[in-house]
PDB file of C-alpha atoms in Angstrom:
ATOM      1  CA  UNK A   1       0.000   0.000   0.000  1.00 61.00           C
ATOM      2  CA  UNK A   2       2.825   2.151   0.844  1.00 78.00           C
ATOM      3  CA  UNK A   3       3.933   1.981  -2.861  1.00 83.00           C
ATOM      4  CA  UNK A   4       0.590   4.169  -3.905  1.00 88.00           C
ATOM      5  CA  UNK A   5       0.856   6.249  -1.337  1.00 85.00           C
ATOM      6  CA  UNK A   6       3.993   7.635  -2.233  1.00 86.00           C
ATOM      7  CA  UNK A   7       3.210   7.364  -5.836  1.00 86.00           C
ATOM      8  CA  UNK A   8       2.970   4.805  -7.751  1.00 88.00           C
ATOM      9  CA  UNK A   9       5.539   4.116 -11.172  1.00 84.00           C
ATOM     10  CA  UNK A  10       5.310   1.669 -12.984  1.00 92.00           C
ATOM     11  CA  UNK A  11       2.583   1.787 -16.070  1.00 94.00           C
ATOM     12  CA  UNK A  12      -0.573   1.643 -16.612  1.00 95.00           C
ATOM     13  CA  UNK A  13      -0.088  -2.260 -17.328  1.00 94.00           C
ATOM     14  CA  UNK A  14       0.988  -3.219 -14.068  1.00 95.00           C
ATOM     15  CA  UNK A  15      -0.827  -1.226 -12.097  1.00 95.00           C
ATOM     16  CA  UNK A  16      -4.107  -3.550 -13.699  1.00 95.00           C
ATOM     17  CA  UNK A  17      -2.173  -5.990 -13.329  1.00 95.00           C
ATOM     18  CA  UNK A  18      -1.999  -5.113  -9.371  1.00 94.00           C
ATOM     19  CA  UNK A  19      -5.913  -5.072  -9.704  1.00 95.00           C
ATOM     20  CA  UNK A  20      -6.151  -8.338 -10.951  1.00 95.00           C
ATOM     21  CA  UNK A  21      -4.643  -9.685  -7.340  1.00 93.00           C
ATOM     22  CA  UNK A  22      -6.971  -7.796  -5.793  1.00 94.00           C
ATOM     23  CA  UNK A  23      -9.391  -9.652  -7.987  1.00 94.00           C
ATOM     24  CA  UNK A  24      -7.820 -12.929  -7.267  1.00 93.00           C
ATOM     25  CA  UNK A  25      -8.702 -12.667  -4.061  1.00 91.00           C
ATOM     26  CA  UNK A  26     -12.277 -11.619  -4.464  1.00 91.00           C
ATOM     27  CA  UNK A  27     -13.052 -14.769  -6.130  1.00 91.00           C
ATOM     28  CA  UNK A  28     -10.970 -16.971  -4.014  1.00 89.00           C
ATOM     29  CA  UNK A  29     -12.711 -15.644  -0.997  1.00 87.00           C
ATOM     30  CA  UNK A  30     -16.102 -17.194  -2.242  1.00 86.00           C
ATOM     31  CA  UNK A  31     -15.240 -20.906  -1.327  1.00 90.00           C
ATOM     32  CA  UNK A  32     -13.706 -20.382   1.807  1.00 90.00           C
ATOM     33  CA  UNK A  33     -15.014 -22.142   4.805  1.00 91.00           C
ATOM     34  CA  UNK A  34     -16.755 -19.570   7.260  1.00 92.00           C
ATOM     35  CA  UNK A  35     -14.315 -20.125  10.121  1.00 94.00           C
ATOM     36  CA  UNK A  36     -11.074 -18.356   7.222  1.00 93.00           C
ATOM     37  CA  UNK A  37     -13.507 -15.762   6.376  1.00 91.00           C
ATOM     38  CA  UNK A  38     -14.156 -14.318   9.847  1.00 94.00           C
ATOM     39  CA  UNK A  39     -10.576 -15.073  10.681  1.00 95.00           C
ATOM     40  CA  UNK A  40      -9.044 -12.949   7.924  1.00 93.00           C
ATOM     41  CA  UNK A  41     -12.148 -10.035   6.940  1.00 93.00           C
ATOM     42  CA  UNK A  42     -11.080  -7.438   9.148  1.00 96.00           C
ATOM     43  CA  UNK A  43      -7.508  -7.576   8.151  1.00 95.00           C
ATOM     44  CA  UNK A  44      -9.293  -7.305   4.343  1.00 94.00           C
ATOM     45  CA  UNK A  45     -11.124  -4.594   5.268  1.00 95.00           C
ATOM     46  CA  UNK A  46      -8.344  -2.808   6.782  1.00 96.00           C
ATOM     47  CA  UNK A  47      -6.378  -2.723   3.592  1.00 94.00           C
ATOM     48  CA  UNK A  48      -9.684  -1.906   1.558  1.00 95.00           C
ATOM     49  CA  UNK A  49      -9.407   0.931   4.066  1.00 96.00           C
ATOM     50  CA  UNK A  50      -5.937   1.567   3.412  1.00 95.00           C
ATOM     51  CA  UNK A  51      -6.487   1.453  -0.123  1.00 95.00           C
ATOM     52  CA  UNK A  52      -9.208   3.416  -0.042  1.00 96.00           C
ATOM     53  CA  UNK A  53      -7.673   6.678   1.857  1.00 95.00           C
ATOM     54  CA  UNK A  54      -4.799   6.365  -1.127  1.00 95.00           C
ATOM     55  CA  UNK A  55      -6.925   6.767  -3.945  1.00 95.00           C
ATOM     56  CA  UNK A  56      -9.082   8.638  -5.732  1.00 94.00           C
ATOM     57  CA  UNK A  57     -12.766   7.236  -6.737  1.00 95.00           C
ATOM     58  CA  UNK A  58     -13.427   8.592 -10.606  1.00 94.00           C
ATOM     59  CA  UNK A  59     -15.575   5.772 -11.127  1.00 94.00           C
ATOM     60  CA  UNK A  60     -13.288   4.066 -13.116  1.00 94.00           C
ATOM     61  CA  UNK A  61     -13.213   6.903 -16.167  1.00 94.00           C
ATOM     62  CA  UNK A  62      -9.813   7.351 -16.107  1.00 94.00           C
ATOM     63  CA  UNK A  63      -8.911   3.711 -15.851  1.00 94.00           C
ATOM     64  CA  UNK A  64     -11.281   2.551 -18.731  1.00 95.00           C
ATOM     65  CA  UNK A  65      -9.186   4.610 -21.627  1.00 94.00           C
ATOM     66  CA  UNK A  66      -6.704   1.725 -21.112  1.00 94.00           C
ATOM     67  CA  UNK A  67      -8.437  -1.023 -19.922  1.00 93.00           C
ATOM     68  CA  UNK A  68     -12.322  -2.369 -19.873  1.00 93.00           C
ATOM     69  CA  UNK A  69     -13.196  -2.448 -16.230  1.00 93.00           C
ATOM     70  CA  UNK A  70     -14.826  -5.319 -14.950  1.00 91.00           C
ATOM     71  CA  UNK A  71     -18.459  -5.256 -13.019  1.00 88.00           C
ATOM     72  CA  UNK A  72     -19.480  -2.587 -10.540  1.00 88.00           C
ATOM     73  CA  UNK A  73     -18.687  -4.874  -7.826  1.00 90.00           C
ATOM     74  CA  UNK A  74     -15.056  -4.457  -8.060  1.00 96.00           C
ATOM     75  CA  UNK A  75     -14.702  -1.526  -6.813  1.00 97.00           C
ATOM     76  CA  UNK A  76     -11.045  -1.496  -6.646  1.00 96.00           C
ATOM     77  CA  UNK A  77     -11.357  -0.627 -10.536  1.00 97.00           C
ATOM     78  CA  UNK A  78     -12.856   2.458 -10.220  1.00 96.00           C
ATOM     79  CA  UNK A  79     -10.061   4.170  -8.256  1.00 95.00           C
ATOM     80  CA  UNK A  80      -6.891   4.959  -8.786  1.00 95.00           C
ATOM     81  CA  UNK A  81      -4.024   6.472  -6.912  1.00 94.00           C
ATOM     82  CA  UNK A  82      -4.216  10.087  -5.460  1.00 93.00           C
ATOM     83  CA  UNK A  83      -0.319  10.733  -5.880  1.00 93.00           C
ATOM     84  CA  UNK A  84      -0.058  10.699  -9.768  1.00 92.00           C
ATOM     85  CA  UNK A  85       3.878   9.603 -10.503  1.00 92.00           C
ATOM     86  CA  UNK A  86       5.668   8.051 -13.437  1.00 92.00           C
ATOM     87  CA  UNK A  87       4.193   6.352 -16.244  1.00 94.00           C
ATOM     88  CA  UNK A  88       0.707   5.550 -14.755  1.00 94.00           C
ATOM     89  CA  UNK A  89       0.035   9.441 -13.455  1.00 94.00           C
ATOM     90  CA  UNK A  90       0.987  10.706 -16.723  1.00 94.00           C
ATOM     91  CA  UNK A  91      -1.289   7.909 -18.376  1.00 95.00           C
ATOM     92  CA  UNK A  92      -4.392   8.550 -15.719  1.00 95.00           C
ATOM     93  CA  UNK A  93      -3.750  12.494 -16.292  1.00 94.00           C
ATOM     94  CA  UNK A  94      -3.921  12.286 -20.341  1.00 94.00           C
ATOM     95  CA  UNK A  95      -7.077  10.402 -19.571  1.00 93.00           C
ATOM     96  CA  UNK A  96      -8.324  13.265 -17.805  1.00 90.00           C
ATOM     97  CA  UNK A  97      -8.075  11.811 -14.276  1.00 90.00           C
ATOM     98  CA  UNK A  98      -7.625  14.685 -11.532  1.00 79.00           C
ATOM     99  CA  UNK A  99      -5.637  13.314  -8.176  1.00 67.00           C
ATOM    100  CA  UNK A 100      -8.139  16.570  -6.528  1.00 60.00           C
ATOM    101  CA  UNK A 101     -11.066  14.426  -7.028  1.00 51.00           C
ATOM    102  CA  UNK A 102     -12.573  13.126  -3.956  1.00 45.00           C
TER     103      UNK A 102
END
């Protein structure tokens, strides 16, 4: 998390490719027994959190220049980091995102 806070990058391309771990573990979480899932959601929702307070929600307008964003459910997609740096912020920016936005 630290990594977007400070600014993230690397391109556009890994940075979805970060979202797709984040996806990952959406789906894996569906099978788990119950006793896992209470176990391990608050640390999950403290790094949603995290994640969260570190980026900027655009609704994924930005993001979808580059890359076709998945459902509304994911809602990792439609953020992206608030600290625009390297190859992704000048990416995000040319797609009009604004690291103001809130």
């Amino acid at each position: 998390m630290s990594v977007i806070e400070r600014g993230y990058g690397d391109d556009i391309y890994d940075y979805t490719n970060d979202l797709y771990c984040r996806n990952w573990l959406h789906e894996a979480w569906l099978p788990l027994d119950e006793h896992i899932v209470q176990l391990w959601t608050p640390r999950i929702k403290a790094l949603d959190a995290q994640y969260k307070a570190v980026t900027v929600h655009d609704d994924g307008q930005a993001l979808d220049q580059f890359h076709r964003l998945p459902g509304p459910d994911l809602w990792w997609w439609r953020r992206h980091p608030r600290i625009l740096t390297g190859d992704l912020g000048r990416s995000l920016r040319s797609a009009g995102a604004d690291p103001d936005t809130a």
